[in-house]
XYZ file of C-alpha atoms in Angstrom:
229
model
C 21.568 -9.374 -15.076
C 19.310 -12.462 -15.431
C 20.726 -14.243 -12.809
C 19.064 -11.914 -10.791
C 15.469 -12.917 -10.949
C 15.446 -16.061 -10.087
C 16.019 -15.876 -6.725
C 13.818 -12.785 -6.188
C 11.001 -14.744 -7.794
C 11.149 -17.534 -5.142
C 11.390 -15.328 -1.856
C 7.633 -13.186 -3.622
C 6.294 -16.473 -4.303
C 7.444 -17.735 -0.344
C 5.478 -14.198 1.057
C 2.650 -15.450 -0.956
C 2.644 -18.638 0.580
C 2.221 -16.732 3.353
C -0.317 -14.716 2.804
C -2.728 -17.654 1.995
C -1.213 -19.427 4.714
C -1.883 -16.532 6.971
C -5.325 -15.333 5.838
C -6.518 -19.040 6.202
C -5.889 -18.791 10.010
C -7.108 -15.414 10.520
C -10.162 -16.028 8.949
C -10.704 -19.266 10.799
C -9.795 -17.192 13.999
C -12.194 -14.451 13.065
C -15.543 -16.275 11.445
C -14.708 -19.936 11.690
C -13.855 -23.042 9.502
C -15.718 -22.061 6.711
C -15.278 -18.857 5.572
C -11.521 -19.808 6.091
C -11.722 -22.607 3.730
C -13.826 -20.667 1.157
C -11.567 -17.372 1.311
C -8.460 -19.165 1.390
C -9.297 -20.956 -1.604
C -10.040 -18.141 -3.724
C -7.547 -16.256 -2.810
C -4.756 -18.730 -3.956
C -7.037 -19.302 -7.146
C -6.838 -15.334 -7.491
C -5.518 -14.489 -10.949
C -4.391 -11.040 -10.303
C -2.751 -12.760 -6.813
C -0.810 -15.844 -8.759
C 0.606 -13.373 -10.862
C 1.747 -10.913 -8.848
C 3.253 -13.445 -6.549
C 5.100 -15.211 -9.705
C 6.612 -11.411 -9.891
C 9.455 -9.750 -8.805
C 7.264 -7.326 -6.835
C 7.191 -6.561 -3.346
C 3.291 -6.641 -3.223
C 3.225 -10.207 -1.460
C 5.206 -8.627 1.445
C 3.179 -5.659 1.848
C -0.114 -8.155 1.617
C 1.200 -9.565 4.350
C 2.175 -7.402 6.509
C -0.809 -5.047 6.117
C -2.922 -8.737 6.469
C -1.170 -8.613 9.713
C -1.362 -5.340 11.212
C -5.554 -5.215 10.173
C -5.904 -8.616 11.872
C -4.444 -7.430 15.065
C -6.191 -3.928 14.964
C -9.473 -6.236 14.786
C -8.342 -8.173 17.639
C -7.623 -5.120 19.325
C -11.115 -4.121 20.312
C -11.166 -6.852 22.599
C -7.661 -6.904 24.133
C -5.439 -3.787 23.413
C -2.241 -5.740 23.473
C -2.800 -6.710 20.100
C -2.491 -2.950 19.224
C 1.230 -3.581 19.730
C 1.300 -6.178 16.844
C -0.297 -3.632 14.991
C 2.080 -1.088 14.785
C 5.140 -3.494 14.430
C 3.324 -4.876 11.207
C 2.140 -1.256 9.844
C 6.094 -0.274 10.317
C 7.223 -3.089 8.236
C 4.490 -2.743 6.012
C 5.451 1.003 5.141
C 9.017 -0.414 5.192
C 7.599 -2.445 1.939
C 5.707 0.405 0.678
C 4.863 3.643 0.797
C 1.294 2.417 0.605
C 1.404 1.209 3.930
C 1.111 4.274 5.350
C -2.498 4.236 4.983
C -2.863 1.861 8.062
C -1.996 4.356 10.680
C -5.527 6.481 9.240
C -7.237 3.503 8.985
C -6.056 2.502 12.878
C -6.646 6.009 14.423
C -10.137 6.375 12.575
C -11.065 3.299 13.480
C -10.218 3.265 16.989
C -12.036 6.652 17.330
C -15.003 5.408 16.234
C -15.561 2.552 17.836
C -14.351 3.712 21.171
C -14.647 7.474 21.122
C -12.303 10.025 22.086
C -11.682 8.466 25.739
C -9.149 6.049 23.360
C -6.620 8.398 23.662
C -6.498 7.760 27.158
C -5.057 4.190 26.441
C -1.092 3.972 26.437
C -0.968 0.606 23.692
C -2.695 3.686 21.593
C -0.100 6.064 21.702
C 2.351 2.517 21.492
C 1.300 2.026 18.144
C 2.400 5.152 16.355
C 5.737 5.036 18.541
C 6.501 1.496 17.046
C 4.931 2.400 13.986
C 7.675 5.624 14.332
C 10.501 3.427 15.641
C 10.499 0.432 12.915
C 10.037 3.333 10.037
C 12.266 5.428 11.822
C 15.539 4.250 9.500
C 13.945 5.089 6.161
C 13.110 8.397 7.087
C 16.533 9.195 8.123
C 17.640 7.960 4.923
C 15.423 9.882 2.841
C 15.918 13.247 4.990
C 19.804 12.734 4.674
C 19.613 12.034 0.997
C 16.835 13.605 -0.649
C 15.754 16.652 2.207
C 12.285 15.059 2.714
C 10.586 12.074 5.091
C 8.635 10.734 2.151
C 10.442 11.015 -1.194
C 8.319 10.335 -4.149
C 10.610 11.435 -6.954
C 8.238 11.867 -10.232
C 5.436 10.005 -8.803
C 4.211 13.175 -6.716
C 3.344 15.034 -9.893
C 1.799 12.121 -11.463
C -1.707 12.903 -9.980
C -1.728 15.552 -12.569
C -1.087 14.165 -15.421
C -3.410 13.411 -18.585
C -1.321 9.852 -18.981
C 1.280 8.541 -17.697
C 3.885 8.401 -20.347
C 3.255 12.243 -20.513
C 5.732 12.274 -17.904
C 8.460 11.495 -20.725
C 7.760 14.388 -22.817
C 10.603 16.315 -23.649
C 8.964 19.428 -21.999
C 9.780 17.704 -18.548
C 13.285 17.022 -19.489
C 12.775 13.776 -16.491
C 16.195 12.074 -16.339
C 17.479 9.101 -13.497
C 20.782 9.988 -11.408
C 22.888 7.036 -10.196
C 23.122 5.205 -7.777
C 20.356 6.374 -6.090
C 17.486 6.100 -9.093
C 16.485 9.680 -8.613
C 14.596 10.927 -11.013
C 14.533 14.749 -11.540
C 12.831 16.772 -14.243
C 11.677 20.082 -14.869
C 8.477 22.277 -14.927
C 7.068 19.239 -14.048
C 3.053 19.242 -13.732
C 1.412 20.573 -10.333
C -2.343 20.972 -9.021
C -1.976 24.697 -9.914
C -0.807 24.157 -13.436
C -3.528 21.887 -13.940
C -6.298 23.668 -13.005
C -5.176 26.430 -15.063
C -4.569 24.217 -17.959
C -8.321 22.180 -18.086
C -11.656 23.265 -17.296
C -13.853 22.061 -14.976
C -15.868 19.460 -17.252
C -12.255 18.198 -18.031
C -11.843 17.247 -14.480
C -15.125 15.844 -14.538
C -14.781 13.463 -17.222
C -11.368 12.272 -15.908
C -12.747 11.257 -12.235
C -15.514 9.858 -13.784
C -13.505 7.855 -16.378
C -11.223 7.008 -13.420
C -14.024 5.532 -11.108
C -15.131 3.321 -13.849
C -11.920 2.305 -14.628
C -10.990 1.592 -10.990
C -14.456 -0.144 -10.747
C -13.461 -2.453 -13.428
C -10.109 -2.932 -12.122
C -11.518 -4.055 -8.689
C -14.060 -6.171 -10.034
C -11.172 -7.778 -12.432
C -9.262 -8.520 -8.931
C -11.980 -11.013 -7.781
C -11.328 -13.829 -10.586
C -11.514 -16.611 -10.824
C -15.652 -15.487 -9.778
C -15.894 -12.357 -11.664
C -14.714 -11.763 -15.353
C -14.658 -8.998 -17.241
């Protein structure tokens, strides 16, 4: 239905909004007036960010959010309280995307190494995987209810070990979508022991090499409008 998108469109560009609204500030906060001004300013002259925030796509959320949650980790090694912030916004962040998950690593790692292990012996440490638990605690009921796992991934879990990713279509997989849900189920589909019995070891090579360079380019790409490839 067309009439959809419209209205999707305006609440992704409204995150983004956001975003550059909210990285202005936290910049200011964190280095001062002018790396705000010169941050915020390419970021909402981005390329790869007008576009995905002209998108129905939920990546404006998660920017925020996750924009969030690292500020007040940051702010955190100076006043703990802020650690409480943190895991509200990694929740909703995860909430948005499974990518969010990452955050909780990047918090616990982080904490460890600038503090140590005597961190642990902070309660608004342990408070930020119980929020971070709490807010994501509704999806994971879901998904254990409906699908018999915390995390469900669908196709995407195999897709790590495949050569491309519209091998995953290949009528050898037999990958058909059940409504309503959008589950996608398929069969024989590729694992990390049927790859390494299907390529050899300089076949591995050359993919995470041609991977690297690709992702080099890609994250090279994502700094337009100073960097064009």
């Amino acid at each position: 239905e067309l009439g959809f998108f419209p209205r999707p469109q305006v609440r992704s560009l409204a995150m983004g909004l956001l975003v550059g609204v909210a990285f202005f500030y936290i910049c200011r906060d964190l280095w001062g007036d002018d790396v705000a001004y010169l941050g915020a300013g390419g970021l909402v002259l981005n390329v790869t960010f007008l576009r995905v925030s002209s998108h129905v796509q939920c990546e404006t959320t998660l920017m925020l959010f996750m924009l969030l949650s690292l500020f007040c980790m940051m702010k955190g090694t100076r006043d703990d309280r802020y650690w409480i912030g943190a895991g509200i916004f990694s929740g909703l962040a995860y909430l948005t995307k499974g990518t969010g998950l990452i955050l909780v690593p990047v918090f616990a790692v982080a904490t460890l190494w600038i503090f140590g292990p005597r961190v642990v012996r902070r309660p608004r440490f342990w408070v930020f995987f119980l929020l971070f638990a709490l807010i994501c605690s509704p999806l994971i009921t879901r998904n254990m209810m409906l699908y018999g796992e915390p995390a469900y991934e669908s196709a995407n879990s195999h897709a790590l070990w495949l050569d491309h990713w519209d091998d995953i279509y290949l009528p050898k997989y037999q990958l058909v979508r059940q409504y309503p849900e959008v589950i996608w189920e398929g069969r024989a589909l590729p694992t990390m022991q049927s790859y390494l019995a299907s390529h050899s070891f300089s076949d591995i090579v050359m993919r995470a090499s041609t991977g690297a360079w690709r992702e080099s380019r890609l994250f090279l790409a994502s700094l337009e409008p100073f960097v064009y490839i």
